Structure formats: structure tokens, C-alpha cells
GROMACS .gro file of C-alpha atoms in nm:
model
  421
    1UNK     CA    1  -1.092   0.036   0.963
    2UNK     CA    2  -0.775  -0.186   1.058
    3UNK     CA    3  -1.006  -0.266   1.396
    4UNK     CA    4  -1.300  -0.411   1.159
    5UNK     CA    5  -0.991  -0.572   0.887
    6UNK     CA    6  -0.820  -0.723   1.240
    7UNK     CA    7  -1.183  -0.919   1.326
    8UNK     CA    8  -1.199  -1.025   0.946
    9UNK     CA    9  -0.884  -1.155   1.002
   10UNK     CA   10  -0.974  -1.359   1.256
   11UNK     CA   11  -1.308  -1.475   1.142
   12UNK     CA   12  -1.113  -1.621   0.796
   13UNK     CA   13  -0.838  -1.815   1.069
   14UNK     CA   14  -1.111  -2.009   1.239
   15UNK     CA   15  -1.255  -2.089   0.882
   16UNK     CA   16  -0.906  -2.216   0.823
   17UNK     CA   17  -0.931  -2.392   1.116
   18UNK     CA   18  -1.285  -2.551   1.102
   19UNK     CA   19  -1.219  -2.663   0.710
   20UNK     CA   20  -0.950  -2.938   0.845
   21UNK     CA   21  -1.204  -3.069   1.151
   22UNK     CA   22  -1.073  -3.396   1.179
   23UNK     CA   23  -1.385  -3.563   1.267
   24UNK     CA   24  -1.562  -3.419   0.968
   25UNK     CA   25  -1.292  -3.521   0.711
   26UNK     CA   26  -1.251  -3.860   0.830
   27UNK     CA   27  -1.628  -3.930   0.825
   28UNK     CA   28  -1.601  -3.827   0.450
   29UNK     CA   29  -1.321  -4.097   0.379
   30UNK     CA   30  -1.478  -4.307   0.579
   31UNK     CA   31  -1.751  -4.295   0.301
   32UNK     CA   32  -1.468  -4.322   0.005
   33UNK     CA   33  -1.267  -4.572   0.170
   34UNK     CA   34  -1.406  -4.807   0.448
   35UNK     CA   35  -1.208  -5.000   0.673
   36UNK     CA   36  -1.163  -5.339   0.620
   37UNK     CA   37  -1.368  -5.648   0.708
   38UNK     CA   38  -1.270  -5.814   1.026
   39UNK     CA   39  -1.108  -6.174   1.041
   40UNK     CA   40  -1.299  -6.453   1.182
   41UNK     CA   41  -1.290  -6.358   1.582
   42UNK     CA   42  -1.090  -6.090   1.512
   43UNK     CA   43  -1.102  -5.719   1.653
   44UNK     CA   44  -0.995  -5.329   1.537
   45UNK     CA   45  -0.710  -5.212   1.708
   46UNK     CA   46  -0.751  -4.854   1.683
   47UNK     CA   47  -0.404  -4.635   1.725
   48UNK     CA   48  -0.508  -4.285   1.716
   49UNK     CA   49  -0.230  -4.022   1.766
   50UNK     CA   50  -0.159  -3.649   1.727
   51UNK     CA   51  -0.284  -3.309   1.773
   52UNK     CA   52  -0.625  -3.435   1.626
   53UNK     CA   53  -0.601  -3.794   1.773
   54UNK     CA   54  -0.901  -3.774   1.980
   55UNK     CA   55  -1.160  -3.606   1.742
   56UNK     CA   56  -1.043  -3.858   1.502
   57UNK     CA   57  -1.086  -4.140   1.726
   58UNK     CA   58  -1.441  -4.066   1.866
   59UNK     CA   59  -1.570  -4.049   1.475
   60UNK     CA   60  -1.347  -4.386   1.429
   61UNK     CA   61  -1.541  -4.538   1.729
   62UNK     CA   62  -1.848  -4.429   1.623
   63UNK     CA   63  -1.814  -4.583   1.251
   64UNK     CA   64  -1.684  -4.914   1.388
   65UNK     CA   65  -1.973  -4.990   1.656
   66UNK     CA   66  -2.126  -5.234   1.731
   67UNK     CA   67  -1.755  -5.397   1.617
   68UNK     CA   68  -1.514  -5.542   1.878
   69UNK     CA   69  -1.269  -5.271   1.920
   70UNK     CA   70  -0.984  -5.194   2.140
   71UNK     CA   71  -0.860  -4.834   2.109
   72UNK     CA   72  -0.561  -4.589   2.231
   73UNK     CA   73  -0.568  -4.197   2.171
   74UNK     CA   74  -0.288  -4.051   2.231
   75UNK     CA   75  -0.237  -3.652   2.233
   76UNK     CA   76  -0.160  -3.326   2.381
   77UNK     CA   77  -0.247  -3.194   2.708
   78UNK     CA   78  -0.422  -2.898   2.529
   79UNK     CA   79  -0.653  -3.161   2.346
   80UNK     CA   80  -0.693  -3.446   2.596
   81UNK     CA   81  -1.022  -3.475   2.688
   82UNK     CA   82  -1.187  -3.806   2.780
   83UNK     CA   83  -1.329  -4.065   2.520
   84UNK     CA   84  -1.587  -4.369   2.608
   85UNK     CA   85  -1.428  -4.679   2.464
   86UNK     CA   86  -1.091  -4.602   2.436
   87UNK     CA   87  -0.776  -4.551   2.655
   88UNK     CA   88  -0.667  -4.156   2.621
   89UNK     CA   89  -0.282  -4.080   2.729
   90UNK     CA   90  -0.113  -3.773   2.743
   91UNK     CA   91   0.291  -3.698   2.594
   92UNK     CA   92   0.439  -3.373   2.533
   93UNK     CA   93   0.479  -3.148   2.239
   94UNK     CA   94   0.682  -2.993   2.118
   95UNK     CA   95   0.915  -3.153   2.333
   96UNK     CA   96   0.918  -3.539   2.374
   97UNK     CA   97   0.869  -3.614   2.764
   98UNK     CA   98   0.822  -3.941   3.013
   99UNK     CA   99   0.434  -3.930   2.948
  100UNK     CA  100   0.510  -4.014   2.584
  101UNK     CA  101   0.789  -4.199   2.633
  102UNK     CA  102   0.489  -4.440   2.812
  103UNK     CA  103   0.230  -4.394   2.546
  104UNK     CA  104   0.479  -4.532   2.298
  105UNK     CA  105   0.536  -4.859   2.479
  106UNK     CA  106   0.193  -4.876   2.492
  107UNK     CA  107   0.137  -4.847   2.126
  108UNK     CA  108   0.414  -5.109   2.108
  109UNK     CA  109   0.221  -5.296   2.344
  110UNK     CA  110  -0.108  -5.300   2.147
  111UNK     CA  111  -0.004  -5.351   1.816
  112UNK     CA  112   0.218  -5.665   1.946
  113UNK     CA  113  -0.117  -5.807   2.069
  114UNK     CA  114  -0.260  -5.773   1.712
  115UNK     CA  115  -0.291  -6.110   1.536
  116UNK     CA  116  -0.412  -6.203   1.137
  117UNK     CA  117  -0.768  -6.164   1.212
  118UNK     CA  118  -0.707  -5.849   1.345
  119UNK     CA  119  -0.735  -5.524   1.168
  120UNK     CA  120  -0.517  -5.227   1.270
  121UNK     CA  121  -0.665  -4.863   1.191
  122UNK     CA  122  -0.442  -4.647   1.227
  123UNK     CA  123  -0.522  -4.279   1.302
  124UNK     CA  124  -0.250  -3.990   1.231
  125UNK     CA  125  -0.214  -3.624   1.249
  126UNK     CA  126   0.060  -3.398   1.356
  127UNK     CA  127   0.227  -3.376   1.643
  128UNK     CA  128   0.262  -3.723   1.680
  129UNK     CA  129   0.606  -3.765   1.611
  130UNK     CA  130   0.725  -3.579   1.926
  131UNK     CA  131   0.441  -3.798   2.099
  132UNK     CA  132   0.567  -4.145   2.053
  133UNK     CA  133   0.937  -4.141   2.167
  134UNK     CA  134   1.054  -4.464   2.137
  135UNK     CA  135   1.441  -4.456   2.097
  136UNK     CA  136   1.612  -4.700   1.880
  137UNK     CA  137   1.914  -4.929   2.014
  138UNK     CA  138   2.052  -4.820   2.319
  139UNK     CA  139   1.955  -4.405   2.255
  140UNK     CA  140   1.759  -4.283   2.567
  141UNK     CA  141   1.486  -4.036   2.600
  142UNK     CA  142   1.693  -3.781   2.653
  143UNK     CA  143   1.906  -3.839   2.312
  144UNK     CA  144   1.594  -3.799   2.180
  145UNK     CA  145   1.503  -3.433   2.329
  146UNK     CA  146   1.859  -3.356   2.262
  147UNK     CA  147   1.837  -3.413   1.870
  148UNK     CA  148   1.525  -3.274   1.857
  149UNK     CA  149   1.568  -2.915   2.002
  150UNK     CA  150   1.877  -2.906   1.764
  151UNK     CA  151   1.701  -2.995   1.472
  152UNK     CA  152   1.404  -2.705   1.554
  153UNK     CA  153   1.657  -2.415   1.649
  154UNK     CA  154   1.883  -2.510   1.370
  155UNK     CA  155   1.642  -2.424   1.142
  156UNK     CA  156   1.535  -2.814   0.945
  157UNK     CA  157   1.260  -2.828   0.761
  158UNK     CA  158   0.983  -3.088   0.869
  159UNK     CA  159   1.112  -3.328   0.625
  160UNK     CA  160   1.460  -3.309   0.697
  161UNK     CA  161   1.396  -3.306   1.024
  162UNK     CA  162   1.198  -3.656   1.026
  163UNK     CA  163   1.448  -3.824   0.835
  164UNK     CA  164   1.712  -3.820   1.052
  165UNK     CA  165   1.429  -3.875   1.343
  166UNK     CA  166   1.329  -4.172   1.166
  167UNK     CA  167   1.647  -4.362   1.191
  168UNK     CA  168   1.675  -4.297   1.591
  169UNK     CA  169   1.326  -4.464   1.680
  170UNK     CA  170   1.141  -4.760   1.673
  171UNK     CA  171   0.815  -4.623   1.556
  172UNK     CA  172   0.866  -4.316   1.333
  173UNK     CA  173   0.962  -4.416   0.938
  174UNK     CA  174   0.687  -4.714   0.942
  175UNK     CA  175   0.765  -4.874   1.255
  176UNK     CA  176   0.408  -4.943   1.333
  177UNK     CA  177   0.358  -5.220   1.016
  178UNK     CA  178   0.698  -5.343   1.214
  179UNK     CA  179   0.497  -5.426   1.511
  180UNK     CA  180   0.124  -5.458   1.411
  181UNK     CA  181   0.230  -5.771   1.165
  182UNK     CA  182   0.084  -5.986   1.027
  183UNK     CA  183  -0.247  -5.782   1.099
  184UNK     CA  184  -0.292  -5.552   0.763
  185UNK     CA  185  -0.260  -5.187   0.882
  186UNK     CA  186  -0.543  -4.894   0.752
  187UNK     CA  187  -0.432  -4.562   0.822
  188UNK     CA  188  -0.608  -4.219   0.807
  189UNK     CA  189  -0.385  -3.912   0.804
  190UNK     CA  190  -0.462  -3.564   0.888
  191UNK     CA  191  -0.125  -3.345   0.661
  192UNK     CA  192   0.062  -3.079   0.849
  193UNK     CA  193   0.331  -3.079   0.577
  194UNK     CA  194   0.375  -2.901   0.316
  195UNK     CA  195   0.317  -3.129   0.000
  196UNK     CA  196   0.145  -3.393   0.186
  197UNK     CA  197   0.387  -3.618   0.196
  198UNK     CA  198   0.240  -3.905   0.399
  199UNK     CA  199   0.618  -4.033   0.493
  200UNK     CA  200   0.651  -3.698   0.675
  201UNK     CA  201   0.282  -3.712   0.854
  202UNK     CA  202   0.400  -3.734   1.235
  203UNK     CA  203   0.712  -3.917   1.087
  204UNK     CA  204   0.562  -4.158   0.916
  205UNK     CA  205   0.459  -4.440   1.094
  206UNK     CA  206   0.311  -4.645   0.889
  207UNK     CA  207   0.513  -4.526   0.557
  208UNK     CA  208   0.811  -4.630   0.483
  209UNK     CA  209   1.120  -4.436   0.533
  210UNK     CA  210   1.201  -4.110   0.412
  211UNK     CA  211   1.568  -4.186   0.356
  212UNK     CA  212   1.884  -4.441   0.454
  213UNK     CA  213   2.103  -4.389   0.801
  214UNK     CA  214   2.379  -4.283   0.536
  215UNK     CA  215   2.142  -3.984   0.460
  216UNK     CA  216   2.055  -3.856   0.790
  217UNK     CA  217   2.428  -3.851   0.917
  218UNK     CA  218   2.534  -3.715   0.522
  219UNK     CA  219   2.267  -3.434   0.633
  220UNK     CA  220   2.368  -3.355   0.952
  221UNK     CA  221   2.754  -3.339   0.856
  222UNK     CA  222   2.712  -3.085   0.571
  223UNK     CA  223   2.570  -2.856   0.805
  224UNK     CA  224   2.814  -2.905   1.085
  225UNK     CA  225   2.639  -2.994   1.373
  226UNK     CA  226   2.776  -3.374   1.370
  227UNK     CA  227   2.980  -3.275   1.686
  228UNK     CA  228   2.661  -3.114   1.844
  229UNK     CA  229   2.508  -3.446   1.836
  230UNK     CA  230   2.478  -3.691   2.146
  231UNK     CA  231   2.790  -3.927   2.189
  232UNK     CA  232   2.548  -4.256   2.172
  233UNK     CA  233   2.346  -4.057   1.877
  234UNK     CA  234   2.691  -4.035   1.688
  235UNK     CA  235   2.768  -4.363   1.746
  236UNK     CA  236   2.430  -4.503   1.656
  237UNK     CA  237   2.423  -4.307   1.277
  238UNK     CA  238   2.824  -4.381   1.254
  239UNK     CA  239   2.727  -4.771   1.286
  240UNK     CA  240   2.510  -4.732   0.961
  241UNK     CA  241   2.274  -4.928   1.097
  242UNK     CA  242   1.913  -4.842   1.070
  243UNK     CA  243   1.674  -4.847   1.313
  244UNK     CA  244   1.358  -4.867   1.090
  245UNK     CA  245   1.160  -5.193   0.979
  246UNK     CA  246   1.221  -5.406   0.725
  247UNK     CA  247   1.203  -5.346   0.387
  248UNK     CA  248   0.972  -5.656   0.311
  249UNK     CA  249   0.721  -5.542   0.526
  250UNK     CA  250   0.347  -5.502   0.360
  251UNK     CA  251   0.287  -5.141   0.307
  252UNK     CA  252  -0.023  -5.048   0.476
  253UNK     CA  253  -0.335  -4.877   0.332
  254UNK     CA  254  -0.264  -4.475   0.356
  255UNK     CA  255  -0.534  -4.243   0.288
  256UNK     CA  256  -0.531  -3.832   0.305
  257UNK     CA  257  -0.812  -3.667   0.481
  258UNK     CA  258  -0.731  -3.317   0.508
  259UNK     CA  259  -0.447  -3.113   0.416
  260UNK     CA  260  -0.364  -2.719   0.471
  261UNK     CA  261  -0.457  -2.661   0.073
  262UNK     CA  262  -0.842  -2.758   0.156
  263UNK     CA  263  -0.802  -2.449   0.453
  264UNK     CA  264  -0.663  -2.214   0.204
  265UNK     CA  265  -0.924  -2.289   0.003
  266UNK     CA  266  -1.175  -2.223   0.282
  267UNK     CA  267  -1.019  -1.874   0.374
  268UNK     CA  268  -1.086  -1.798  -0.009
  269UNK     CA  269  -1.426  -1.897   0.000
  270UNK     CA  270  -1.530  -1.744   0.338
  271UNK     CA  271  -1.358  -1.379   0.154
  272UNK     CA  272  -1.499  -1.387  -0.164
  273UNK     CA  273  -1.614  -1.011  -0.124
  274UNK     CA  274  -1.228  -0.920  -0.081
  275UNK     CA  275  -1.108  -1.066  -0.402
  276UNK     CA  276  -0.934  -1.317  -0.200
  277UNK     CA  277  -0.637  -1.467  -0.427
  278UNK     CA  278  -0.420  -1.840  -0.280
  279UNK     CA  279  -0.072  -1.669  -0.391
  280UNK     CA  280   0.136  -1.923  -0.206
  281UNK     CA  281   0.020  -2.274  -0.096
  282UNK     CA  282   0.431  -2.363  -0.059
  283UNK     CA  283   0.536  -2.048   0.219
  284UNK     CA  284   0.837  -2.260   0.306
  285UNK     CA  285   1.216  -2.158   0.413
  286UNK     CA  286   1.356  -1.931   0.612
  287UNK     CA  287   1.107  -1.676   0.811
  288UNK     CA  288   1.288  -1.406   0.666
  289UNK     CA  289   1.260  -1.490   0.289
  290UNK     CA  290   0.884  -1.549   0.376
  291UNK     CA  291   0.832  -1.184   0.521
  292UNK     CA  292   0.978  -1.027   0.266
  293UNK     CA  293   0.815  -1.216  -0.006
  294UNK     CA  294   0.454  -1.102   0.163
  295UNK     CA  295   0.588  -0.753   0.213
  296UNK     CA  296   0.623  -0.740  -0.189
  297UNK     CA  297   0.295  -0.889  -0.257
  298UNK     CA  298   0.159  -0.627  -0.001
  299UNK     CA  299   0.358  -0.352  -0.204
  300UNK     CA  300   0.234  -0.501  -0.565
  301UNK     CA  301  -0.179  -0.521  -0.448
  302UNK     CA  302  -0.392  -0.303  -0.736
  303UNK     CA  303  -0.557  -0.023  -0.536
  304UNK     CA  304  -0.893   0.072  -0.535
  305UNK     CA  305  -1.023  -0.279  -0.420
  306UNK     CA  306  -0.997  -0.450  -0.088
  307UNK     CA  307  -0.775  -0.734  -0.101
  308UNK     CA  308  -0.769  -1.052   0.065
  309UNK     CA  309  -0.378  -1.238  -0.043
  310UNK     CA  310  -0.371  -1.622   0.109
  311UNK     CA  311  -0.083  -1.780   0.205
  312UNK     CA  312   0.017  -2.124   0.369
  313UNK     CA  313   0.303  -2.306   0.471
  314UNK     CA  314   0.588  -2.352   0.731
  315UNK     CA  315   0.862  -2.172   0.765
  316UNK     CA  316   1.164  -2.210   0.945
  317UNK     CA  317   1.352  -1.991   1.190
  318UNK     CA  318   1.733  -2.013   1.298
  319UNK     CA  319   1.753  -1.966   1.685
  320UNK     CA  320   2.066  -1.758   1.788
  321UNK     CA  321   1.927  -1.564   2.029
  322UNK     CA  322   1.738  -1.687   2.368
  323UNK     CA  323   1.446  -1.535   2.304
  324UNK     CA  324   1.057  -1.680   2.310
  325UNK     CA  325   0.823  -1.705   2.024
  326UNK     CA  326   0.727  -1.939   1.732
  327UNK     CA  327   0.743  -1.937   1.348
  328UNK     CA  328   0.439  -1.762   1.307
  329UNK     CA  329   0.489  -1.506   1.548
  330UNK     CA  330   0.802  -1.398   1.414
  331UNK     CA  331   0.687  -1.398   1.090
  332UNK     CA  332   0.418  -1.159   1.190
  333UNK     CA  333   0.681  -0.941   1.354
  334UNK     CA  334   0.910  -0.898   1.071
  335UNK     CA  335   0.633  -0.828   0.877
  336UNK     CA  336   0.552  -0.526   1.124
  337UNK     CA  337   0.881  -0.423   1.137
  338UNK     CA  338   0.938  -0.425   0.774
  339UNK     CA  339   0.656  -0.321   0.547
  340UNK     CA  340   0.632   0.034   0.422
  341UNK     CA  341   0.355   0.295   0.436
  342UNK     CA  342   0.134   0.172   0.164
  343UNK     CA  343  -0.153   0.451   0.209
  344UNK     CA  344  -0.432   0.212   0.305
  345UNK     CA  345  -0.551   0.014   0.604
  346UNK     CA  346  -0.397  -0.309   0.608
  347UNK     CA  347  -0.390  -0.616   0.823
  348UNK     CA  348  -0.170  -0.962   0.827
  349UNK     CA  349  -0.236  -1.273   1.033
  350UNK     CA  350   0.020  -1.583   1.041
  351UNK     CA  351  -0.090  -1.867   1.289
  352UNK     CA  352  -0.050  -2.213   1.331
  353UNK     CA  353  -0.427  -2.409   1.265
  354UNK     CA  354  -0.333  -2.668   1.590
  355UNK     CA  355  -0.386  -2.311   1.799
  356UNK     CA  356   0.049  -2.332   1.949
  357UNK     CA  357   0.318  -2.192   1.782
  358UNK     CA  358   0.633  -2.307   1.933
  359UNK     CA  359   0.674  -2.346   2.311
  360UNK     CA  360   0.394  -2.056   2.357
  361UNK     CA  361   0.047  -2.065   2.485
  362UNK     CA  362  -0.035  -1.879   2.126
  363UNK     CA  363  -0.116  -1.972   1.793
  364UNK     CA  364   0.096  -1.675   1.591
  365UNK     CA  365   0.042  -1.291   1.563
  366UNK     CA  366  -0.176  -1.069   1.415
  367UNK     CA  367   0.001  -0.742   1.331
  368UNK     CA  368  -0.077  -0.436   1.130
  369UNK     CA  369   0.033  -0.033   1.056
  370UNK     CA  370   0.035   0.025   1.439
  371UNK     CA  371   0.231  -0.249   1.584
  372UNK     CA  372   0.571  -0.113   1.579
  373UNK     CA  373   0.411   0.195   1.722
  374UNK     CA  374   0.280   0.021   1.967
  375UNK     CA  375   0.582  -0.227   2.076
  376UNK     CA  376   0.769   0.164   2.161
  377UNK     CA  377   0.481   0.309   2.320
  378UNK     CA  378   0.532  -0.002   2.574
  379UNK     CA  379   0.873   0.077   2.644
  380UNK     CA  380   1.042  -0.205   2.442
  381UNK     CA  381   1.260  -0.180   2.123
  382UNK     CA  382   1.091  -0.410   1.804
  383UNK     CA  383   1.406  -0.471   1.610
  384UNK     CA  384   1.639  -0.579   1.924
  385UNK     CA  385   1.324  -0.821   2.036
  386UNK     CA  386   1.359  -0.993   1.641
  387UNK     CA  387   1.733  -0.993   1.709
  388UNK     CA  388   1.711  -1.220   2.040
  389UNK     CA  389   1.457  -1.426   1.833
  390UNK     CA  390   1.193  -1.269   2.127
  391UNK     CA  391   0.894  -1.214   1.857
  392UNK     CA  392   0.652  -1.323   2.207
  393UNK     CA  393   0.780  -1.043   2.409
  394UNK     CA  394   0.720  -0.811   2.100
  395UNK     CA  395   0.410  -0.918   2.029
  396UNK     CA  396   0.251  -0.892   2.346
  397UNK     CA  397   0.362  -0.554   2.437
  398UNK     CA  398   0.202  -0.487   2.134
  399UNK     CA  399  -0.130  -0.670   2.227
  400UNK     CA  400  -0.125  -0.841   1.874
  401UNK     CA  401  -0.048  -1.186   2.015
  402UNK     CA  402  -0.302  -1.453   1.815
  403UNK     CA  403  -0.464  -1.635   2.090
  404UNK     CA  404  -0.706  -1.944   2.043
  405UNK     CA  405  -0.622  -2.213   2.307
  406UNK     CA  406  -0.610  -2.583   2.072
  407UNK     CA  407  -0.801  -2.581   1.822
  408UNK     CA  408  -0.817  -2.990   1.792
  409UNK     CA  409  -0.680  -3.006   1.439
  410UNK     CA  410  -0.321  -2.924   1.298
  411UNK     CA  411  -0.262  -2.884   0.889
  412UNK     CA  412   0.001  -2.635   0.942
  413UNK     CA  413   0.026  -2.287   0.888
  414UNK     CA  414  -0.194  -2.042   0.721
  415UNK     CA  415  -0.123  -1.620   0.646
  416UNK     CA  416  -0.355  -1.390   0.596
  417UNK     CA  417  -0.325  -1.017   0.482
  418UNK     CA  418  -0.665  -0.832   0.414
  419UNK     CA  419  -0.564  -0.491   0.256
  420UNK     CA  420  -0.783  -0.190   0.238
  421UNK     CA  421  -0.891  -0.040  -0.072
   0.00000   0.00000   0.00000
């Protein structure tokens, strides 16, 4: 049974996965909220940029035409592919790199150009604030990566995490109304966050700032990883300076598209003969709290009926060991290691919808009753793996790795865990 429960599994994560199609969901607001007229002479600028940046773009492009347009995608290796009418740039993610280092001061570039009788669409999805590094002040690149990789393995939430990235670049935190002025910025956003808050969307780049310099170094310093920071990063938050626009700057017109909620809601739909129930649309915190909270809603199922409990998030996960693995993939693990014989088949699934989770070629796990089993059988010890933070290792011995290449979109994380009857 678990075989034909692991399949179902999977089936209900590409539903997830198709319900936030970029192209499809901006073709719908497209139809609620068209972008603006044009100036006299004027052109779109189209800035497209995240996971989903180029699936977004080609439906942008296609909506605009015969228009003039002049249009940058930029994205992830996994998603690049090439798009008529439009200049397509790699950077990397998760990590900031030289590529996108270069796409930003191309965005820069372009939205300098743009004049009143321009309009500027902008086109946002996650990811993109690892894609567009564009230090503030004097930082470099490589403050940037530094900060960064502390913020992840020190366990920040997204939105903590972007407001102190805000106030070390140019771009994040609205910087793109900064440069595209006086041409009135549209932008349509794609959510990976929790909440859909649109000043957390790839670090908001057309939204104003999440909070003051004061904040971000207030943040960092009650959790004791001031000294851990840069020299130049320390001095640029101890100056109180911020790095952001100005205040007076117009606000641009934001618009939602898709969100993890609508893919929660797809999973339901796609189960409805498991009695599929959306317990959690908030699966936020620590990796650890999350296990055990699906553990107990595994424990607390009625019997008798198949069950189908729906989940969706992000978690977080402190790094102290040296391990490899992702959010997802951990979370999967400690939910192998840790749930008790319940006396029926069960199965759980936790992957990320963009198809990566963390700095691994996979998108989560998908574990059930056998995994721990099988993680011996291969000669390796489950609970020492989730000690080193090495849920990859673990996983794969255990052939339960979630594998699905990029899937084009990113609105988070979803969990899944079908239960027998």
C-alpha cells in the first residue's frame, strides 16, 4: 500500500506545483489588472526576475505585443532557457555569485534608461533576492555571500532575513522605484513567503522597506552574531545609514498572482477522495517544532478512513553540523526518525514547489514506515546523519530523496502526509 500512498504523494506535489504556474496566474491578473497605457513615444521596460522570471516574462511579452518593449529575465541556471524578445541572464541561487552580481548592474542599467513616457513592469518571484546582488556603499560581493550564508545557517526566517538584506543593497527594500523614476513602476509578484507579504517577495524591490538600519543591526545584536559579521558590514549598519531609497519615492503598483495558499488548496482538491484537510497554511519555525507538530497530527488522524493532512510553509533549520541537505529534507527525516507505529500505511512528503531545497539537486524527501529501516540496511546510522545536519546523505541511502529537476515556479513549501485507513 505505502508503494501506491508514495505515487499519490507525488501526483498531489506536482498539483501543488502546477496550481502556482506563473504564466497561467499572471495571464489571469493580467485580465484583473492591465498594465498601464504607454506615454507618448514611450516603451515597457520589462524587469523580470526570479525562479519564475522567464515563464512570467514570455506571457508578459506576449500580452504587450505589438507594443515597443525592451525586456531582461533574469533567473536560475535550472530555469534559464532562451526567450525571443528579451535579454535572459543567469546569477546564482542560493548563493549570490559574479553572474548576478552582472545582471544587477544591468537591471540598474535599464531602469536608469527609463524616462516619463516609459512604463516599467516589473516581474517578481522568489529567488530573486540572491539574484540581484548589488551591494550598498562600499560592501563588496563577497560581504554579501558572507551575510547571507550566516543568515541561512543561523536559522532567520525569510523576513528577518530580508530586512537586514535590505539595508546592505541597492536594489532589495524598493530600490527599483529608486532607479526606474520618474517612469511609474507595475509589478506582478509570484509569493514564496509565508503571509504574502509583498515587502518580503525576493526582498522587495519595488516595496518599500521592511524595517530601519537601527532594526537590522538591533536584530542581529540580540542574537549575537554582530561579531560574526564582515568588518565593512559592521561598519556600514554601525553608521546608521541606510542604503534603501527615499522615502518620497511613488510607491509602485503591486499586485499578487499566486501564493502557496492557492497550492494547498490544489493538493485538497486533487485528494478529495482522502478527506484531505489544510491543517496548517503557517508551518513556520524551527524544523524541529514542525516535525513534531505533524507527528501529533499523524498520531490524532480518526481511523477507519484514509487521510490526506495538508500542510505549507517554511521552516527554518540551525546549521551546527557540516552536513548536506535542505529544510524540507530534514523535515522529512525527523519525521522518519520520529513518528511511532501507528498500525496503518502511511506516507509524508515535504518539498520545496521551485523543485531545490537548499544547495541540493532535490526538491525535499518523501519518507514513510520503512525509511529508518532502510537508512540501516545501507550501512549508515539515521539519528547521527540529523545530528551533522546530513538529512541528504540519509535520505538517499534510503532512496526517499524527492527529485523533480526546476519546476519553473517557487511559492514555497508544501507537506503532505496521506495516511491509510
Amino acid at each position: 500500500m505505502s508503494a501506491a500512498l508514495r505515487s499519490r504523494a507525488e501526483m498531489l506535489f506536482r498539483a501543488a506545483c502546477a496550481a502556482a504556474d506563473p504564466a497561467q496566474a499572471l495571464r489571469a491578473a493580467l485580465r484583473q489588472h492591465p498594465v498601464p497605457d504607454l506615454g507618448a513615444n514611450g516603451r515597457y521596460i520589462v524587469v523580470a526576475v526570479g525562479k519564475a522570471a522567464t515563464a512570467m516574462a514570455g506571457a508578459m511579452l506576449d500580452a504587450l505585443e505589438p507594443a515597443p518593449v525592451q525586456a531582461l529575465v533574469v533567473t536560475n541556471r535550472e530555469n534559464r532557457r532562451p526567450l525571443p524578445g528579451a535579454m535572459v541572464m543567469v546569477a546564482g541561487h542560493p548563493v549570490p555569485d559574479q553572474d548576478g552580481a552582472a545582471a544587477a548592474r544591468a537591471v540598474i542599467a535599464l531602469l536608469g534608461a527609463a524616462g516619463a513616457q516609459d512604463r516599467v513592469i516589473a516581474l517578481i518571484s522568489g529567488g530573486g533576492s540572491a539574484m540581484l546582488p548589488a551591494p550598498a556603499g562600499d560592501l563588496t560581493l563577497a560581504d554579501e555571500i558572507a551575510v547571507g550564508r550566516l543568515l541561512l545557517e543561523r536559522g532567520f526566517d525569510i523576513r528577518a532575513a530580508n530586512l537586514v538584506r535590505q539595508q546592505l543593497s541597492r536594489l532589495k527594500g524598493g530600490g527599483m522605484l529608486h532607479f526606474a523614476a520618474p517612469a511609474p513602476v507595475t509589478a506582478y509578484i509570484l509569493s514564496d513567503v509565508i503571509g504574502d507579504d509583498l515587502a518580503v517577495v525576493a526582498s522587495g524591490p519595488t516595496v518599500a522597506q521592511i524595517g530601519s538600519v537601527e532594526e537590522a543591526r538591533s536584530l542581529i545584536e540580540a542574537r549575537g552574531l554582530w561579531l560574526l559579521l564582515p568588518e565593512e558590514v559592521r561598519a556600514h549598519l554601525g553608521r546608521g545609514k541606510a542604503s534603501g531609497p527615499a522615502a518620497a519615492l511613488p510607491e509602485a503598483r503591486n499586485h499578487l498572482i499566486g501564493s502557496n495558499r492557492k497550492s494547498l488548496e490544489a493538493i485538497s482538491a486533487a485528494a478529495a477522495d482522502l478527506n484531505p484537510a489544510i491543517l496548517c497554511d503557517a508551518l513556520v519555525g524551527a524544523v524541529a517544532e514542525a516535525a513534531a507538530r505533524i507527528v501529533a497530527a499523524a498520531q490524532d488522524a480518526p481511523r477507519g478512513r484514509p487521510a490526506c493532512l495538508i500542510f505549507g510553509g517554511e521552516t527554518v533549520v540551525n546549521v551546527v553540523g557540516t552536513g548536506l541537505g535542505g529544510r524540507n529534507q530534514e523535515l522529512a527525516l525527523r519525521v522518519a526518525l520520529a513518528m511511532p507505529a501507528l498500525g496503518r500505511d502511511w506516507v509524508f512528503l515535504s518539498g520545496g514547489t521551485d523543485g531545490r531545497d537548499g544547495p541540493t539537486d532535490a526538491a525535499g524527501g518523501i519518507v514513510d514506515a520503512g525509511t529508518a529501516a532502510r537508512i540501516r540496511a545501507a550501512g549508515r546510522d539515521g539519528a547521527a546523519l540529523l545530528a551533522n545536519n546530513d538529512s541528504h546523505v540519509a535520505l538517499k541511502a534510503a532512496g526517499d530523496l524527492l527529485l523533480t529537476g526546476a519546476t519553473g515556479t517557487n511559492v514555497a513549501d508544501v507537506q503532505i502526509l496521506l495516511l491509510g485507513p
